[in-house]
Coordinates of N, CA, C and O in Angstrom, one line a residue:
M1 N 122.7 164.5 179.5 CA 122.8 165.2 178.3 C 122.0 165.2 177.3 O 122.2 163.9 176.4
G2 N 121.3 166.1 176.5 CA 120.5 165.6 175.4 C 121.2 165.6 174.1 O 122.8 165.9 174.0
R3 N 120.9 165.0 172.8 CA 121.3 165.1 171.6 C 122.2 166.5 171.4 O 123.6 166.5 170.7
R4 N 121.3 167.5 171.3 CA 121.8 168.8 171.2 C 123.0 169.1 171.9 O 124.1 169.6 171.5
E5 N 123.4 169.0 173.0 CA 124.5 169.3 174.0 C 125.5 167.9 173.5 O 126.7 168.8 173.4
L6 N 125.2 167.1 173.5 CA 126.4 166.2 172.8 C 126.8 166.5 171.6 O 128.1 166.4 171.6
R7 N 125.9 166.9 170.7 CA 126.5 167.4 169.4 C 127.4 168.9 169.7 O 128.4 168.9 169.0
E8 N 126.9 169.4 170.6 CA 128.0 170.8 170.5 C 129.3 170.4 171.5 O 130.2 170.9 170.5
Q9 N 129.3 169.0 172.0 CA 130.6 168.6 172.8 C 131.7 168.1 171.4 O 132.4 168.7 171.5
I10 N 130.8 167.5 170.8 CA 131.6 167.3 169.6 C 132.2 168.3 168.8 O 133.3 167.9 168.5
F11 N 131.3 169.0 168.4 CA 131.5 170.4 168.0 C 133.0 170.7 168.4 O 133.9 171.3 167.7
K12 N 133.0 171.3 169.8 CA 133.7 171.7 170.7 C 135.3 170.9 170.7 O 136.1 171.6 170.2
L13 N 135.2 169.6 170.3 CA 136.3 168.9 170.4 C 137.1 168.7 169.0 O 138.0 168.9 168.3
L14 N 136.0 168.5 167.9 CA 136.1 168.5 166.6 C 136.6 170.0 166.2 O 138.3 170.2 165.2
F15 N 136.5 170.8 166.6 CA 137.1 172.4 166.4 C 138.5 172.3 166.6 O 139.7 173.2 166.4
R16 N 139.3 171.5 167.8 CA 140.0 171.9 168.5 C 141.2 170.9 167.3 O 142.4 171.5 167.4
V17 N 140.6 170.4 166.5 CA 141.7 169.3 165.4 C 142.2 170.6 164.5 O 143.6 170.9 163.9
E18 N 141.9 171.6 164.2 CA 142.2 172.8 163.8 C 143.5 173.5 164.1 O 144.1 174.3 163.6
F19 N 143.6 173.0 165.3 CA 144.7 174.0 166.0 C 145.6 173.2 166.9 O 147.0 173.5 167.3
H20 N 145.6 171.9 166.5 CA 146.6 170.8 167.3 C 147.0 169.8 166.4 O 146.0 169.2 165.8
A21 N 147.9 169.3 166.7 CA 148.5 167.8 166.2 C 147.5 166.8 166.5 O 147.0 166.7 167.8
I22 N 147.4 165.8 165.8 CA 146.9 165.1 165.9 C 147.1 164.3 167.2 O 146.1 163.4 167.6
E23 N 148.4 163.6 167.5 CA 148.9 163.2 168.8 C 148.5 164.0 169.8 O 149.1 163.6 171.0
D24 N 148.2 165.1 169.5 CA 147.7 166.1 171.0 C 146.4 165.9 171.4 O 146.1 166.3 172.5
M25 N 145.6 165.1 170.7 CA 144.3 165.5 170.6 C 143.6 164.4 171.7 O 142.7 164.9 172.5
P26 N 144.7 163.9 172.3 CA 144.0 163.0 173.5 C 144.1 163.6 174.7 O 142.9 163.8 175.3
E27 N 145.3 164.6 174.6 CA 145.2 165.6 175.6 C 144.2 166.6 175.8 O 143.4 167.2 176.7
Q28 N 143.6 167.0 174.3 CA 142.7 168.0 174.1 C 141.1 167.2 174.8 O 140.6 168.2 175.3
Q29 N 141.2 166.1 174.4 CA 139.8 165.7 174.9 C 139.8 165.7 176.5 O 138.9 165.9 177.2
R30 N 141.1 165.2 176.8 CA 140.8 165.3 178.5 C 140.7 166.7 179.1 O 139.6 166.9 179.9
L31 N 141.3 167.8 178.0 CA 140.8 169.1 178.9 C 139.4 169.4 178.5 O 139.1 170.5 179.3
L32 N 139.2 169.1 177.6 CA 137.5 169.7 177.2 C 136.4 168.9 178.1 O 135.9 169.7 178.9
F33 N 136.7 167.4 178.6 CA 136.2 167.2 179.7 C 136.1 167.8 181.1 O 135.1 167.8 181.6
E34 N 137.4 167.9 181.3 CA 137.7 168.9 182.7 C 136.9 170.4 182.7 O 136.3 170.4 183.5
E35 N 137.0 170.9 181.5 CA 136.0 172.4 181.5 C 134.7 172.1 181.6 O 133.9 172.5 182.3
E36 N 134.1 170.7 181.2 CA 132.7 170.5 181.0 C 132.1 169.5 182.4 O 132.3 168.3 182.0
D37 N 132.5 169.8 183.4 CA 132.4 169.1 184.6 C 130.9 168.1 184.6 O 131.2 167.6 185.3
M38 N 130.1 168.7 184.1 CA 128.8 167.6 184.2 C 128.8 166.5 182.8 O 127.6 166.0 182.7
V39 N 129.9 166.2 182.3 CA 129.9 165.3 181.1 C 130.1 163.9 182.0 O 131.0 164.0 182.8
T40 N 129.1 162.8 181.8 CA 129.3 161.5 182.4 C 130.2 160.8 181.5 O 130.7 161.0 180.5
E41 N 130.3 159.7 182.4 CA 132.2 159.0 181.6 C 130.8 158.0 180.6 O 131.8 158.2 179.1
K42 N 129.9 157.8 180.2 CA 129.2 157.4 179.2 C 128.9 158.6 178.3 O 129.1 158.0 176.9
E43 N 128.9 159.7 178.3 CA 128.7 160.8 177.5 C 130.2 161.0 176.9 O 130.2 161.5 175.7
Q44 N 131.3 160.9 177.6 CA 132.5 161.1 177.1 C 132.9 159.8 176.4 O 133.3 160.1 175.2
E45 N 132.6 158.8 176.5 CA 132.5 157.7 175.5 C 132.1 158.0 173.6 O 132.5 157.9 173.2
Y46 N 130.7 158.5 174.4 CA 130.0 158.7 172.9 C 130.6 160.1 172.3 O 130.9 159.8 171.0
I47 N 130.8 161.2 173.0 CA 131.8 162.0 172.3 C 132.8 162.0 171.7 O 132.9 162.0 170.4
T48 N 133.7 161.0 172.4 CA 135.0 160.6 171.8 C 134.9 159.6 170.1 O 135.6 159.6 169.4
G49 N 134.0 158.6 170.7 CA 133.5 157.9 169.4 C 133.1 158.7 168.3 O 133.7 158.5 167.1
K50 N 132.4 159.6 168.8 CA 132.0 160.1 167.2 C 133.0 161.0 166.8 O 133.4 161.2 165.5
Y51 N 133.8 161.6 167.6 CA 134.8 162.4 167.1 C 135.8 161.7 166.5 O 136.5 162.3 165.3
E52 N 136.4 161.0 167.1 CA 137.3 159.8 166.0 C 136.9 159.4 164.6 O 137.5 158.9 163.8
D53 N 135.4 159.1 165.0 CA 134.5 158.3 164.0 C 134.8 159.6 162.4 O 135.4 159.1 161.7
I54 N 134.6 160.6 163.0 CA 134.4 162.0 161.8 C 136.2 162.3 161.6 O 136.4 162.5 160.4
A55 N 137.1 162.2 162.6 CA 138.3 162.5 162.3 C 138.8 161.3 161.5 O 139.8 162.1 160.4
A56 N 138.9 160.4 161.4 CA 138.8 159.5 160.5 C 138.7 159.4 158.9 O 139.1 158.9 158.3
K57 N 137.4 160.1 159.1 CA 136.7 160.3 157.8 C 137.0 161.8 157.2 O 136.3 162.2 156.2
L58 N 138.0 162.9 157.6 CA 138.2 164.1 157.4 C 138.4 164.3 156.0 O 137.8 165.4 155.4
E59 N 139.4 163.6 155.7 CA 139.8 163.7 154.3 C 138.6 163.3 153.0 O 138.4 164.2 152.3
T60 N 138.1 162.2 153.6 CA 136.7 162.2 152.5 C 135.6 163.1 152.7 O 135.2 163.7 151.8
I61 N 135.0 163.7 153.9 CA 134.7 164.7 154.2 C 134.7 166.1 153.6 O 134.0 166.9 152.8
D62 N 135.9 166.3 153.7 CA 136.6 167.8 153.0 C 136.4 167.5 151.6 O 136.0 168.4 150.7
A63 N 136.9 166.2 151.1 CA 136.3 166.2 149.6 C 135.3 166.3 149.0 O 134.5 167.0 148.2
M64 N 134.2 165.7 149.9 CA 132.7 165.6 149.5 C 132.6 167.4 149.9 O 131.6 167.6 148.7
I65 N 132.8 168.4 150.3 CA 132.5 169.4 150.8 C 133.2 170.3 149.5 O 132.6 171.2 149.1
N66 N 134.3 170.2 149.4 CA 135.2 170.9 147.9 C 134.3 170.3 146.9 O 134.2 171.4 146.1
Q67 N 133.7 169.3 146.8 CA 132.8 169.1 145.1 C 131.4 169.8 145.6 O 131.1 170.1 144.1
N68 N 130.9 170.1 146.3 CA 129.7 170.8 146.7 C 129.8 172.1 146.6 O 128.6 173.0 146.8
T69 N 130.9 173.1 146.5 CA 130.9 174.3 146.8 C 131.6 174.6 145.9 O 132.3 174.2 145.1
R70 N 131.3 176.3 145.7 CA 132.0 176.9 144.4 C 132.6 177.9 144.9 O 132.4 178.7 145.5
G71 N 134.0 178.2 144.6 CA 134.6 179.0 145.3 C 135.0 179.2 146.9 O 135.3 180.3 147.3
W72 N 134.4 177.9 147.4 CA 134.7 178.2 148.9 C 135.1 176.7 149.3 O 134.6 176.3 149.7
E73 N 136.7 176.4 149.0 CA 137.1 175.3 149.0 C 137.5 175.3 151.0 O 137.2 176.5 151.6
T74 N 137.4 174.1 151.2 CA 137.8 174.2 152.7 C 138.9 175.0 153.5 O 138.5 175.5 154.3
G75 N 140.0 175.2 152.5 CA 140.9 175.9 153.0 C 140.5 177.3 153.0 O 141.1 178.3 154.0
R76 N 139.6 177.8 152.6 CA 139.1 179.5 152.9 C 138.0 179.6 153.7 O 137.6 180.7 153.9
M77 N 137.3 178.4 153.7 CA 136.5 178.8 154.9 C 136.7 179.2 156.4 O 137.9 178.6 156.5
G78 N 135.8 179.6 157.0 CA 136.3 179.8 158.7 C 136.2 178.6 159.5 O 135.7 177.6 159.1
K79 N 137.3 178.4 160.3 CA 137.2 177.5 161.1 C 136.1 176.7 161.8 O 135.5 175.5 161.9
V80 N 135.1 177.5 162.2 CA 133.7 177.5 162.9 C 132.7 176.7 161.8 O 132.6 175.7 161.9
D81 N 132.9 177.5 160.6 CA 131.8 177.0 159.7 C 132.3 176.1 159.2 O 131.2 174.9 159.2
L82 N 133.3 175.6 158.9 CA 134.5 174.4 158.6 C 133.6 173.3 159.2 O 133.6 172.1 159.1
T83 N 134.4 173.3 160.6 CA 134.0 172.4 161.7 C 132.5 171.9 161.8 O 132.2 171.1 161.8
L84 N 131.6 172.7 161.6 CA 129.9 172.5 161.8 C 129.6 171.9 160.7 O 128.8 171.1 160.7
I85 N 130.4 172.2 159.2 CA 129.8 171.9 158.1 C 130.3 170.2 158.4 O 129.8 169.2 157.7
R86 N 131.8 170.2 158.7 CA 132.3 168.8 158.5 C 131.2 167.7 159.4 O 130.8 166.7 159.1
L87 N 130.9 168.7 160.6 CA 130.0 167.6 161.4 C 128.9 167.0 160.9 O 128.3 166.0 160.9
A88 N 128.0 168.1 160.2 CA 126.7 168.1 159.6 C 126.9 166.9 158.3 O 125.9 166.1 158.5
V89 N 127.9 167.1 157.7 CA 128.0 166.3 156.6 C 128.3 164.9 157.1 O 127.7 163.8 156.6
Y90 N 129.0 164.5 157.8 CA 129.4 163.5 158.9 C 128.1 162.8 159.1 O 127.5 161.6 158.6
E91 N 127.0 163.6 159.9 CA 125.9 163.1 160.3 C 125.0 163.1 158.9 O 124.1 161.7 159.0
I92 N 125.3 163.5 158.1 CA 124.2 163.2 156.7 C 124.7 161.9 156.0 O 123.9 161.2 155.7
K93 N 125.7 162.0 155.7 CA 126.4 160.7 155.1 C 126.7 159.0 155.7 O 126.5 158.5 155.1
Y94 N 127.1 159.6 157.1 CA 127.5 158.3 157.6 C 126.7 158.2 159.0 O 127.0 157.0 159.6
D95 N 125.7 158.8 159.6 CA 124.9 158.6 160.6 C 123.5 158.6 160.7 O 122.7 159.2 160.1
S96 N 123.1 157.1 160.1 CA 121.6 156.9 159.8 C 120.6 157.4 160.7 O 119.6 157.7 160.8
E97 N 121.1 157.4 162.0 CA 120.1 157.9 163.1 C 119.6 159.2 163.2 O 118.7 159.4 163.4
I98 N 120.6 160.1 162.3 CA 120.1 161.4 162.3 C 119.5 162.0 161.1 O 120.3 161.6 160.0
P99 N 118.3 162.6 160.9 CA 117.7 162.6 159.7 C 118.3 163.9 159.0 O 118.9 164.9 159.8
T100 N 118.4 164.4 157.6 CA 119.2 165.1 157.3 C 118.9 166.3 157.7 O 119.4 167.7 158.0
G101 N 117.5 166.7 157.7 CA 116.9 168.2 158.3 C 117.5 168.4 159.3 O 117.8 169.5 159.9
V102 N 117.4 167.8 160.4 CA 117.8 167.4 162.2 C 119.4 168.0 161.9 O 119.6 169.2 162.6
A103 N 120.3 167.5 161.0 CA 121.5 167.6 161.0 C 122.1 169.3 160.8 O 122.8 169.9 161.1
I104 N 121.2 169.4 159.4 CA 121.2 170.7 159.0 C 121.0 171.9 160.0 O 121.7 172.9 160.3
N105 N 119.8 171.5 160.4 CA 119.0 172.5 161.4 C 120.1 172.7 162.5 O 120.3 174.2 163.3
E106 N 120.6 172.0 163.3 CA 121.6 171.9 164.3 C 123.0 172.6 164.0 O 123.3 173.2 165.1
A107 N 123.5 172.3 162.9 CA 124.7 172.9 162.5 C 124.4 174.7 162.5 O 125.2 175.5 162.4
V108 N 122.9 174.8 162.0 CA 122.7 176.4 161.6 C 122.3 177.1 163.1 O 123.1 178.0 163.2
E109 N 122.1 176.5 163.7 CA 121.9 176.9 165.4 C 123.4 177.3 165.7 O 123.4 178.1 166.6
L110 N 123.9 176.0 165.9 CA 125.2 176.1 166.7 C 125.8 177.2 165.7 O 127.0 178.3 166.5
A111 N 125.9 177.4 164.3 CA 126.6 178.6 163.7 C 126.1 179.7 164.2 O 126.7 181.1 164.3
K112 N 124.6 180.2 165.0 CA 124.5 181.2 165.4 C 124.9 181.7 166.5 O 125.3 182.8 166.8
K113 N 125.3 180.4 167.6 CA 125.7 180.6 168.8 C 127.3 181.0 168.7 O 127.5 181.5 169.2
Y114 N 128.3 179.8 167.9 CA 129.7 180.3 167.5 C 130.3 181.0 166.6 O 131.4 181.3 166.6
G115 N 129.5 181.3 165.5 CA 130.1 181.6 164.3 C 129.9 183.2 164.4 O 129.4 183.8 165.2
Q116 N 130.1 183.8 163.3 CA 129.9 185.1 162.7 C 128.2 185.3 162.4 O 127.6 184.4 162.1
D117 N 128.0 186.7 162.0 CA 126.8 187.0 161.8 C 126.2 186.4 160.6 O 125.0 185.9 160.4
S118 N 127.0 186.2 159.7 CA 126.8 185.5 158.4 C 127.0 184.0 158.3 O 126.6 183.4 157.4
S119 N 127.5 183.5 159.3 CA 127.8 182.0 159.4 C 126.4 180.9 159.1 O 126.4 180.1 158.5
S120 N 125.5 181.4 159.9 CA 123.9 180.5 159.7 C 123.4 180.6 158.3 O 123.5 179.4 158.1
G121 N 123.9 181.3 157.6 CA 123.0 181.4 156.3 C 124.6 180.6 155.3 O 124.0 179.9 154.6
F122 N 125.5 181.0 155.8 CA 126.8 180.1 155.1 C 126.5 178.7 155.1 O 126.6 177.8 153.9
V123 N 126.5 178.3 156.7 CA 126.4 176.9 156.8 C 125.0 176.2 156.6 O 125.4 175.1 155.6
N124 N 124.1 177.1 156.3 CA 122.7 176.6 155.8 C 122.8 176.2 154.1 O 122.5 175.3 153.4
G125 N 123.6 177.0 153.7 CA 123.6 177.1 152.1 C 124.9 176.1 151.6 O 124.3 175.5 150.5
V126 N 125.5 175.7 152.3 CA 126.6 174.6 151.6 C 125.8 173.4 152.2 O 126.1 172.3 151.2
L127 N 125.4 173.3 153.3 CA 124.6 172.0 153.7 C 123.2 171.8 152.9 O 123.3 170.4 152.4
A128 N 122.7 172.8 152.0 CA 121.4 172.2 151.4 C 122.0 171.6 150.1 O 121.0 170.4 149.6
R129 N 123.2 171.9 149.7 CA 123.5 170.8 148.7 C 123.6 169.5 148.8 O 123.8 168.4 148.3
F130 N 123.6 169.3 150.0 CA 124.0 167.5 150.6 C 122.4 167.2 151.0 O 122.5 165.9 151.3
A131 N 121.5 168.1 151.0 CA 120.1 167.7 151.3 C 119.2 167.0 150.1 O 119.8 167.2 149.2

């Protein structure tokens, strides 16, 4: 599985945070990996590790997002858009292996796939403030 596919799986797992209690997330991880039957054990470990690192920093990431947006606090954002922005901000601020441009581009591409018609432009606009 390539980086793009791994990122998409991290997004899917991180998205579930919006709908499930933190103590339910191990079960959500299991369900995700059952749905995605082509995910190897090594890939599961990578996805879970990234998810856990992002989840541990969600409060800080949300504060950064709120500082860089006007009139669009995290509580007002669509769940897909917010999850993609969180993932990209994590990659920009905490993952030195991923260039900023790649993090933004991948978030925009996932927004086109999973978001609404305006999601890609919104996600790009918010993330441009972090570039």
